[in-house]
PDB file of N, CA, C and O in Angstrom:
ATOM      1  N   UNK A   7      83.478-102.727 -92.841  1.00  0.00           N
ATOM      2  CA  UNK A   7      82.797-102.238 -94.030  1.00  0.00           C
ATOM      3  C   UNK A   7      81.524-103.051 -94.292  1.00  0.00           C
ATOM      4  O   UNK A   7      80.430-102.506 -94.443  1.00  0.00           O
ATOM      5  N   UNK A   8      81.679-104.144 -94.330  1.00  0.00           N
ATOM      6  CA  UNK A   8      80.193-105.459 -94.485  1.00  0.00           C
ATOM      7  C   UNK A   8      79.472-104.822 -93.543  1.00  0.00           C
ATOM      8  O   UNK A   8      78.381-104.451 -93.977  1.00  0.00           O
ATOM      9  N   UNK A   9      79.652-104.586 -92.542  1.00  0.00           N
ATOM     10  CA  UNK A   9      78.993-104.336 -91.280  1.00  0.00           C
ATOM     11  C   UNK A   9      78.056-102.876 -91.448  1.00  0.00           C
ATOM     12  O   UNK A   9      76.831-102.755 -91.421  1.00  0.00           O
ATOM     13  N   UNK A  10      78.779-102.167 -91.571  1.00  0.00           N
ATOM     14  CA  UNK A  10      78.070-100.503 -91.775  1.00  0.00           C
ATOM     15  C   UNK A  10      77.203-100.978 -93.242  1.00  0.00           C
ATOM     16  O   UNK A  10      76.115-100.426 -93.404  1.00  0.00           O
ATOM     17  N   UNK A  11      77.698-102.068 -94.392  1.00  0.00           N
ATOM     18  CA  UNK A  11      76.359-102.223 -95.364  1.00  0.00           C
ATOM     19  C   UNK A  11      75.330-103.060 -95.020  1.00  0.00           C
ATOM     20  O   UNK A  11      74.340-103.216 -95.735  1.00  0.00           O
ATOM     21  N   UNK A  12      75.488-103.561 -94.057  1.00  0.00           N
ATOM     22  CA  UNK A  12      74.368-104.222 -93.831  1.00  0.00           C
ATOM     23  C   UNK A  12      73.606-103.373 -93.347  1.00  0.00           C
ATOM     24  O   UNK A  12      72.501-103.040 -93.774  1.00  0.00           O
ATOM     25  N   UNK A  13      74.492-102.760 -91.902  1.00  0.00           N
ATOM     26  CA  UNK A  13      72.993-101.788 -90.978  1.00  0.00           C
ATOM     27  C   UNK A  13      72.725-100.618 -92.202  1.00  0.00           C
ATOM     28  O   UNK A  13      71.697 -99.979 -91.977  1.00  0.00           O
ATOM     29  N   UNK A  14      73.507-100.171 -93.565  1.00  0.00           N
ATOM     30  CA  UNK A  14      72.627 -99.332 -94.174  1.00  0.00           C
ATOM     31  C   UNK A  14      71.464-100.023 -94.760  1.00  0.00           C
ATOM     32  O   UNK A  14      70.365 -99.558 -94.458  1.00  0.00           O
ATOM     33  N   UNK A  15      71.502-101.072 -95.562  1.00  0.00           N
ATOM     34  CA  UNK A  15      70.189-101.862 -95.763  1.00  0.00           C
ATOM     35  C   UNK A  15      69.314-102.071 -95.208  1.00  0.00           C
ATOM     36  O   UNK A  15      68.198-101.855 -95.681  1.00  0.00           O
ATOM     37  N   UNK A  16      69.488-102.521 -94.116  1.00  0.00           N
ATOM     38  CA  UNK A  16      68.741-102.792 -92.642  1.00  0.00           C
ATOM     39  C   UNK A  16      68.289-101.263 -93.099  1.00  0.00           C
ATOM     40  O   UNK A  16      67.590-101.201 -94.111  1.00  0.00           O
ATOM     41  N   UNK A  17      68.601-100.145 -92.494  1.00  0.00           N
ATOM     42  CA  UNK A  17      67.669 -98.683 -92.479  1.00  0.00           C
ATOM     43  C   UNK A  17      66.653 -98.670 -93.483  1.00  0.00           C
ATOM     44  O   UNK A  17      65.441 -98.487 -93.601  1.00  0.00           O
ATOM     45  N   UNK A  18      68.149 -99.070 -94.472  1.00  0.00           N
ATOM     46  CA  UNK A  18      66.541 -98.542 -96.106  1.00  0.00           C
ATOM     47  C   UNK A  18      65.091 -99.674 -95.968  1.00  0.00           C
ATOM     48  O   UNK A  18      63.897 -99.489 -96.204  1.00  0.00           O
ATOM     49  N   UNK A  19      65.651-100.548 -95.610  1.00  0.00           N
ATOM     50  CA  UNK A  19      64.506-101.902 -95.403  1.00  0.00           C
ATOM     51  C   UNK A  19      63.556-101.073 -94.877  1.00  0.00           C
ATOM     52  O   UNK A  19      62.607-100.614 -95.513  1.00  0.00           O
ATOM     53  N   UNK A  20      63.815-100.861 -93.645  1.00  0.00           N
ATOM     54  CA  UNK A  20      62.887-100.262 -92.595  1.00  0.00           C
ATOM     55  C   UNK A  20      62.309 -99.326 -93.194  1.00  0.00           C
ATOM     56  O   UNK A  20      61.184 -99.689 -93.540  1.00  0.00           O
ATOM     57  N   UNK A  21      62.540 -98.292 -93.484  1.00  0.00           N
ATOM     58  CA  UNK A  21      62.321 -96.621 -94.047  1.00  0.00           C
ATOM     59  C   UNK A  21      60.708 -97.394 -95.131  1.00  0.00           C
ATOM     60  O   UNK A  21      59.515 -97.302 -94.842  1.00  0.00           O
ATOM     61  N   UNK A  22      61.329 -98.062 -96.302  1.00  0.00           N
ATOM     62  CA  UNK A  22      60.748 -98.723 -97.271  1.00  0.00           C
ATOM     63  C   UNK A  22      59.380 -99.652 -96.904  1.00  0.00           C
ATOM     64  O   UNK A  22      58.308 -99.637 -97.507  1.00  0.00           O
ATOM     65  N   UNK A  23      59.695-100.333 -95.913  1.00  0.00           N
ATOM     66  CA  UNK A  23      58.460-101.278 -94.930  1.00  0.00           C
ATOM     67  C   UNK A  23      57.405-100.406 -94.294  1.00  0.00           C
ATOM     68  O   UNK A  23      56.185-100.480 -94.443  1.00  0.00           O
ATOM     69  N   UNK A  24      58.167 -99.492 -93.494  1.00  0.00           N
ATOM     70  CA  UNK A  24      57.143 -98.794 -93.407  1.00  0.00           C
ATOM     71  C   UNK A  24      56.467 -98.035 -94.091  1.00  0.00           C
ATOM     72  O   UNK A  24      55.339 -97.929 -93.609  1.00  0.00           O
ATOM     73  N   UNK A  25      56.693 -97.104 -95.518  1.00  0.00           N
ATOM     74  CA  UNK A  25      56.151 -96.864 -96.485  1.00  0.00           C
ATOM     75  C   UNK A  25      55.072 -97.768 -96.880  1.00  0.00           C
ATOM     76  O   UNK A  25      53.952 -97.505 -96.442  1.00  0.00           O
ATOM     77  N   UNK A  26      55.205 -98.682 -97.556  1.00  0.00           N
ATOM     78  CA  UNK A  26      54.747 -99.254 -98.188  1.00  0.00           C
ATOM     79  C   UNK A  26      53.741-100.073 -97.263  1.00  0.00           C
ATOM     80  O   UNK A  26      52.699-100.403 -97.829  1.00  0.00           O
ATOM     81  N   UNK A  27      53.895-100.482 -95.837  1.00  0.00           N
ATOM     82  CA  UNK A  27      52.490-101.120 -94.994  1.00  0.00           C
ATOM     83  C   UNK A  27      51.293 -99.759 -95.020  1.00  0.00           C
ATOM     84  O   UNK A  27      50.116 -99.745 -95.381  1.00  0.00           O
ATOM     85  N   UNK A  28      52.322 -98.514 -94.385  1.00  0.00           N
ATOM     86  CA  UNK A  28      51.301 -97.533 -94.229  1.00  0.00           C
ATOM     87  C   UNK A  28      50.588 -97.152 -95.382  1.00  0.00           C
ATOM     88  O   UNK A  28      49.370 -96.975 -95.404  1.00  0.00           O
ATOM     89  N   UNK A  29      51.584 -96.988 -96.628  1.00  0.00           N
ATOM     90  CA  UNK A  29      50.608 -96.048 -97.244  1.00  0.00           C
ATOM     91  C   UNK A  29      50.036 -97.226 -98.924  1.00  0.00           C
ATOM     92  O   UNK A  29      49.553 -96.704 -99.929  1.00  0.00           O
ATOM     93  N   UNK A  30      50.253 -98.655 -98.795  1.00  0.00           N
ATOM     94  CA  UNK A  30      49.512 -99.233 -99.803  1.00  0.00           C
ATOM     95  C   UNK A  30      48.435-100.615 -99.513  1.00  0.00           C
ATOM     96  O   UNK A  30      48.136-101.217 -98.481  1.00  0.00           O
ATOM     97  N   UNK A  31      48.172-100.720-100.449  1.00  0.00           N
ATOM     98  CA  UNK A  31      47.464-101.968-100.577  1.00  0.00           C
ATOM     99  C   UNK A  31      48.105-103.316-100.302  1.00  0.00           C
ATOM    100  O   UNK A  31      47.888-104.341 -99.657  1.00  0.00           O
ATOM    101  N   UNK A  32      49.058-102.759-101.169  1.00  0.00           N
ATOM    102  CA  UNK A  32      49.586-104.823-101.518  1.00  0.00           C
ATOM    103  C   UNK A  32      49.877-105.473-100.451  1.00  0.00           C
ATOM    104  O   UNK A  32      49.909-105.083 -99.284  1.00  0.00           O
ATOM    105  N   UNK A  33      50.189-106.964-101.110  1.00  0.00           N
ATOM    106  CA  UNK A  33      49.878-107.808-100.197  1.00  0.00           C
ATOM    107  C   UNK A  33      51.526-107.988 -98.464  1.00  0.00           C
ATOM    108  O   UNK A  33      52.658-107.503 -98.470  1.00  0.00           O
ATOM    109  N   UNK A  34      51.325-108.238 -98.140  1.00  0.00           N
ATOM    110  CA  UNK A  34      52.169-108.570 -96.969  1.00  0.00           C
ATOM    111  C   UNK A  34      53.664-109.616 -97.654  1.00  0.00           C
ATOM    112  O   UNK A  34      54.870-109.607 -97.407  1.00  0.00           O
ATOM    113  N   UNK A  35      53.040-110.190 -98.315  1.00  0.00           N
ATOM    114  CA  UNK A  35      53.947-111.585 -98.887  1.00  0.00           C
ATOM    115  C   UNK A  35      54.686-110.412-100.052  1.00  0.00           C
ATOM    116  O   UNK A  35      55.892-110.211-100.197  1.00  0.00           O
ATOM    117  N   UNK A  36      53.902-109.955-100.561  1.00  0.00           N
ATOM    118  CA  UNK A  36      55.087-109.349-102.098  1.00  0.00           C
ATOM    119  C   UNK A  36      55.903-108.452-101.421  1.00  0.00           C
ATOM    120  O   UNK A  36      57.112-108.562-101.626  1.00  0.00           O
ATOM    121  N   UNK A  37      55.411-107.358-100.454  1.00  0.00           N
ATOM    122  CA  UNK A  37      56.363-106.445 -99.795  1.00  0.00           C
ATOM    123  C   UNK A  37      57.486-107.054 -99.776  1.00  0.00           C
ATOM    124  O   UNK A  37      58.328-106.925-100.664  1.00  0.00           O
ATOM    125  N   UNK A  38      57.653-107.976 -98.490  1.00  0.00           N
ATOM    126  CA  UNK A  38      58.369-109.114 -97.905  1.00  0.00           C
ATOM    127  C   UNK A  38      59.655-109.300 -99.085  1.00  0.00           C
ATOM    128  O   UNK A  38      60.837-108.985 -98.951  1.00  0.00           O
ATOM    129  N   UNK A  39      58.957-109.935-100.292  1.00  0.00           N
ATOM    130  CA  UNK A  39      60.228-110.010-101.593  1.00  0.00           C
ATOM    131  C   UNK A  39      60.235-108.945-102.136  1.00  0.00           C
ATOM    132  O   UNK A  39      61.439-108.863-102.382  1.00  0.00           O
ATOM    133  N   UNK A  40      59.728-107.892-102.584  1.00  0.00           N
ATOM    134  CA  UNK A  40      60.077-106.511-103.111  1.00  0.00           C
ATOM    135  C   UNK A  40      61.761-106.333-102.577  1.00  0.00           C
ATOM    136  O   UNK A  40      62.817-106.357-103.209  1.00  0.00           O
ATOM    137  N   UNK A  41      61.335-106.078-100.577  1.00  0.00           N
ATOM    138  CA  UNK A  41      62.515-105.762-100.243  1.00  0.00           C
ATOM    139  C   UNK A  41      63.416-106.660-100.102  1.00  0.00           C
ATOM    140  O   UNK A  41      64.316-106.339 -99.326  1.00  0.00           O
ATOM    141  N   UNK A  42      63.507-107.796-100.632  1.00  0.00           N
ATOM    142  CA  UNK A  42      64.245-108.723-100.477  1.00  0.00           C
ATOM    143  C   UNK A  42      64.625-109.744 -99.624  1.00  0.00           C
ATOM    144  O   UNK A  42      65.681-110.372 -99.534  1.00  0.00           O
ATOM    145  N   UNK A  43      63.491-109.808 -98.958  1.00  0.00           N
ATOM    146  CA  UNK A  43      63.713-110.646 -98.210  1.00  0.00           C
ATOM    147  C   UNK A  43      63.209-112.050 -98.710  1.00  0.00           C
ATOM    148  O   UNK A  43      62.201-112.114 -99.413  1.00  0.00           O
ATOM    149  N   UNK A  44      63.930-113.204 -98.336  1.00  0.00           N
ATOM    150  CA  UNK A  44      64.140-114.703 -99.239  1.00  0.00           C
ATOM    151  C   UNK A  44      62.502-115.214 -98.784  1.00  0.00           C
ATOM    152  O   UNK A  44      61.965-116.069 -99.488  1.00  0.00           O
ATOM    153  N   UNK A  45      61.919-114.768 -97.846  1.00  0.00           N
ATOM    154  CA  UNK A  45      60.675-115.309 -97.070  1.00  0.00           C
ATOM    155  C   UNK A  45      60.094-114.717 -96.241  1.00  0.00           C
ATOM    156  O   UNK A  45      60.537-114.293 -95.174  1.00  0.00           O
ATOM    157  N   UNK A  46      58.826-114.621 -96.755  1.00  0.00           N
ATOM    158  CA  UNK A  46      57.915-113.944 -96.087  1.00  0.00           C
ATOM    159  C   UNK A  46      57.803-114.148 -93.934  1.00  0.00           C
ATOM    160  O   UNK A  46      57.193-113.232 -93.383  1.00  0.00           O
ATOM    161  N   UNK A  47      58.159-114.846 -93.357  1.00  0.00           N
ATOM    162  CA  UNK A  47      58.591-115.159 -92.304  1.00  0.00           C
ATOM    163  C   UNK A  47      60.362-113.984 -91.694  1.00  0.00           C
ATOM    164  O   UNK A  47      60.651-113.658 -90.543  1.00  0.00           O
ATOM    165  N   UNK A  48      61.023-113.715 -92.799  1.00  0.00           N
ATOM    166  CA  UNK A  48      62.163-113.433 -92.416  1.00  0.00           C
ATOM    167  C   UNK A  48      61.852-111.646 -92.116  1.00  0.00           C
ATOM    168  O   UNK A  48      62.376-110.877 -91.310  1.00  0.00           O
ATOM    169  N   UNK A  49      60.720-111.421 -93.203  1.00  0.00           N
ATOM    170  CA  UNK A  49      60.301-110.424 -93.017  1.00  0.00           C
ATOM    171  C   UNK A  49      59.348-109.914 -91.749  1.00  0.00           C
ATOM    172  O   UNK A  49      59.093-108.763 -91.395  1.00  0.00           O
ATOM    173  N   UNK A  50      59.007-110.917 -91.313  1.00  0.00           N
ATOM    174  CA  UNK A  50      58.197-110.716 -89.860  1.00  0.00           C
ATOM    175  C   UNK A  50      59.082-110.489 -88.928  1.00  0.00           C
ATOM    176  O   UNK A  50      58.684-109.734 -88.041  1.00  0.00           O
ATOM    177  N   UNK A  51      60.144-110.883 -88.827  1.00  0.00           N
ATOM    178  CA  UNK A  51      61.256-111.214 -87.575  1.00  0.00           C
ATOM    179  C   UNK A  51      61.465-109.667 -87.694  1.00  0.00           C
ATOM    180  O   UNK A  51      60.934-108.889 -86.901  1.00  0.00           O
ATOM    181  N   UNK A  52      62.324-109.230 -88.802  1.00  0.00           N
ATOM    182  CA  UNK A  52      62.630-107.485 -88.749  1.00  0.00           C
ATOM    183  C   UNK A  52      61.083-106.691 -88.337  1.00  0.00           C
ATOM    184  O   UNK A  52      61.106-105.811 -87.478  1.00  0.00           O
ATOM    185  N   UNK A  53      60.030-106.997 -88.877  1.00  0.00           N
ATOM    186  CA  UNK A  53      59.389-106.026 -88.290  1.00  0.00           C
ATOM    187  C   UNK A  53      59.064-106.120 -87.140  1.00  0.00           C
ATOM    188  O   UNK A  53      59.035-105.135 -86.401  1.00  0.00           O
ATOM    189  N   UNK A  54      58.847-106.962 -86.868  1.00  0.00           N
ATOM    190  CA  UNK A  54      59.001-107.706 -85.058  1.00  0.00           C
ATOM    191  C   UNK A  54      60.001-106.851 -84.354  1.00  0.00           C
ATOM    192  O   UNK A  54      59.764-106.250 -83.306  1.00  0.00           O
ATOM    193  N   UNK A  55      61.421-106.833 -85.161  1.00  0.00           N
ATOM    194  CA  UNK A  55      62.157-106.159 -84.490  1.00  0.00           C
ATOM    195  C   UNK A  55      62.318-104.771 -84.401  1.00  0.00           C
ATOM    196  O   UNK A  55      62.511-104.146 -83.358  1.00  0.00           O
ATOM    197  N   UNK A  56      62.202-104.147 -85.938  1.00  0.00           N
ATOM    198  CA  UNK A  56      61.630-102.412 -86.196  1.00  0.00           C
ATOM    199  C   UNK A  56      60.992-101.746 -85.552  1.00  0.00           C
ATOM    200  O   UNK A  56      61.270-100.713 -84.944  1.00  0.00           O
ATOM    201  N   UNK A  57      59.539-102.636 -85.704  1.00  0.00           N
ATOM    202  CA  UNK A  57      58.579-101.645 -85.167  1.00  0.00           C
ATOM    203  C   UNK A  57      57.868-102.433 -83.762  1.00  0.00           C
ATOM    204  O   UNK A  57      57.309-101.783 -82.878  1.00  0.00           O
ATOM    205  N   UNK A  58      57.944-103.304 -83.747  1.00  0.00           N
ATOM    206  CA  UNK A  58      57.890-103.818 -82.211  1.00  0.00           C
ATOM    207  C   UNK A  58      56.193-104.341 -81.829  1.00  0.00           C
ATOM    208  O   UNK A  58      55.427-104.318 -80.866  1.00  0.00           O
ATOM    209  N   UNK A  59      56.212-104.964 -83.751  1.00  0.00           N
ATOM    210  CA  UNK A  59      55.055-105.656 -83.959  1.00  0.00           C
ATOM    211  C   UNK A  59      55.013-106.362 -85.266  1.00  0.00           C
ATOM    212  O   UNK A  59      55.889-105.992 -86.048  1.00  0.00           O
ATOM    213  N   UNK A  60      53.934-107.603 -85.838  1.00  0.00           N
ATOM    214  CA  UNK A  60      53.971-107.841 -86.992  1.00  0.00           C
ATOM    215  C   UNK A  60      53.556-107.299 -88.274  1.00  0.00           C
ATOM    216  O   UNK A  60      52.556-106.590 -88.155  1.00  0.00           O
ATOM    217  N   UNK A  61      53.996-107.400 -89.459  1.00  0.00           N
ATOM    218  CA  UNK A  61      53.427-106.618 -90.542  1.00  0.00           C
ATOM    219  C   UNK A  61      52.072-105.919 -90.363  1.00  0.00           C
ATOM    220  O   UNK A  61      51.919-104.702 -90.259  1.00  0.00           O
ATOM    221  N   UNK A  62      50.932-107.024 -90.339  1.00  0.00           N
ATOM    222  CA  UNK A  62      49.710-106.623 -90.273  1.00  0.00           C
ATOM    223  C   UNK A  62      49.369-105.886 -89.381  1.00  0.00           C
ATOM    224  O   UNK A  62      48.378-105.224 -89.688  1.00  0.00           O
ATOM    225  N   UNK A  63      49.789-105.685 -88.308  1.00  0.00           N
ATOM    226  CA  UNK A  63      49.256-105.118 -87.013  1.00  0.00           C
ATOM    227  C   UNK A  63      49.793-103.719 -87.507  1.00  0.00           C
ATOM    228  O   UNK A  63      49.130-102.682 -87.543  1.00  0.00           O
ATOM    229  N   UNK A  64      51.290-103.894 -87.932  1.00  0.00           N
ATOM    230  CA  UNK A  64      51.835-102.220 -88.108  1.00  0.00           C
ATOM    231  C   UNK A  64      51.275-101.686 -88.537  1.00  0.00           C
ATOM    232  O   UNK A  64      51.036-100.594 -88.023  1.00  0.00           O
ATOM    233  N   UNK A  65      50.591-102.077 -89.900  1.00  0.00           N
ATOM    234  CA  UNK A  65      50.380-101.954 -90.806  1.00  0.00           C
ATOM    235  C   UNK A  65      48.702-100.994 -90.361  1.00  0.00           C
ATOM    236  O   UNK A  65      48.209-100.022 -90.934  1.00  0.00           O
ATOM    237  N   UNK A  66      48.212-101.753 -89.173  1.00  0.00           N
ATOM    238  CA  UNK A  66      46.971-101.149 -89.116  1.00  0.00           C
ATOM    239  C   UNK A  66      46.764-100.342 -87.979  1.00  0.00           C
ATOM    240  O   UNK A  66      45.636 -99.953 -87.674  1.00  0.00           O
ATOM    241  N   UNK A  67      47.902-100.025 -87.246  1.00  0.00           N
ATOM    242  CA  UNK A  67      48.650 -99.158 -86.581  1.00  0.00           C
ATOM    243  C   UNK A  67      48.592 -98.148 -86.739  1.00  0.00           C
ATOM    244  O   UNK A  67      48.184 -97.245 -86.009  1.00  0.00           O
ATOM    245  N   UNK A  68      49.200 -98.145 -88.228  1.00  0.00           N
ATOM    246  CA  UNK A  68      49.406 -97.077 -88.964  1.00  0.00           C
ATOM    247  C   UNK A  68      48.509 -96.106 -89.595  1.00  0.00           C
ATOM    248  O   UNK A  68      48.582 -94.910 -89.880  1.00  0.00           O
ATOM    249  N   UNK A  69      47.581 -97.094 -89.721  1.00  0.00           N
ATOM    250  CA  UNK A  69      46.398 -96.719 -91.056  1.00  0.00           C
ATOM    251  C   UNK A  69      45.103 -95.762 -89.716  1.00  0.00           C
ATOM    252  O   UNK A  69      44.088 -95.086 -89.880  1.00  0.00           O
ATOM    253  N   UNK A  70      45.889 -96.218 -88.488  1.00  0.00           N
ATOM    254  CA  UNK A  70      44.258 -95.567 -87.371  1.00  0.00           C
ATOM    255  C   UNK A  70      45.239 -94.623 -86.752  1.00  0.00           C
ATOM    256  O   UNK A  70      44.746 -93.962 -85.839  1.00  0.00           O
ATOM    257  N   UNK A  71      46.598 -94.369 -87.030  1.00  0.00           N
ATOM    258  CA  UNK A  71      47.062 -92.760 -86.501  1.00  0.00           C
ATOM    259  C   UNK A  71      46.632 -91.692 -87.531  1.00  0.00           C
ATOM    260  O   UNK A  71      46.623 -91.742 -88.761  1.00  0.00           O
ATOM    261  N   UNK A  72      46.215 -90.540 -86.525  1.00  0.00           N
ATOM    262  CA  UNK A  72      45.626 -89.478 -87.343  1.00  0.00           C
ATOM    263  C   UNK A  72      46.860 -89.041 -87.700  1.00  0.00           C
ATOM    264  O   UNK A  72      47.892 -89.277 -87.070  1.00  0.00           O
ATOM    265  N   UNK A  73      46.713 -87.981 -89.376  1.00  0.00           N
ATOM    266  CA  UNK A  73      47.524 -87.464 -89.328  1.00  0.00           C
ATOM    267  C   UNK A  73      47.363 -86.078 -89.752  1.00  0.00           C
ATOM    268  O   UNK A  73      48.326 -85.312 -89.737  1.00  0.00           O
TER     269      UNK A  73
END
């Protein structure tokens, strides 16, 4: 049961990260604690692992796919 709530968090994290790199302003660091993560570093590791790059890069990844 712990297990299936974590990987659901884990999803919403993700779902939410990417929202919010692609489609706002704010900063990298507040995202990071929005979604709860204790440190802005802990939040690099998941996107590292998500999207298979760091915040900023996704982030501008994102912003140069047409859509």
């Amino acid at each position: 049961r712990r297990q299936r709530q974590m990987c659901i968090r884990d999803s919403l994290r993700k779902r939410l990260a990417h929202d919010m790199l692609a489609h706002s302003e704010r900063p990298i660091t507040e995202i990071s604690y929005d979604l709860g993560f204790s440190d802005p570093s802990n939040f690099n590791r998941a996107c590292n692992r998500w999207f298979g790059t760091a915040p900023a890069a996704y982030r501008k990844r994102m912003r140069t796919v047409p859509t």
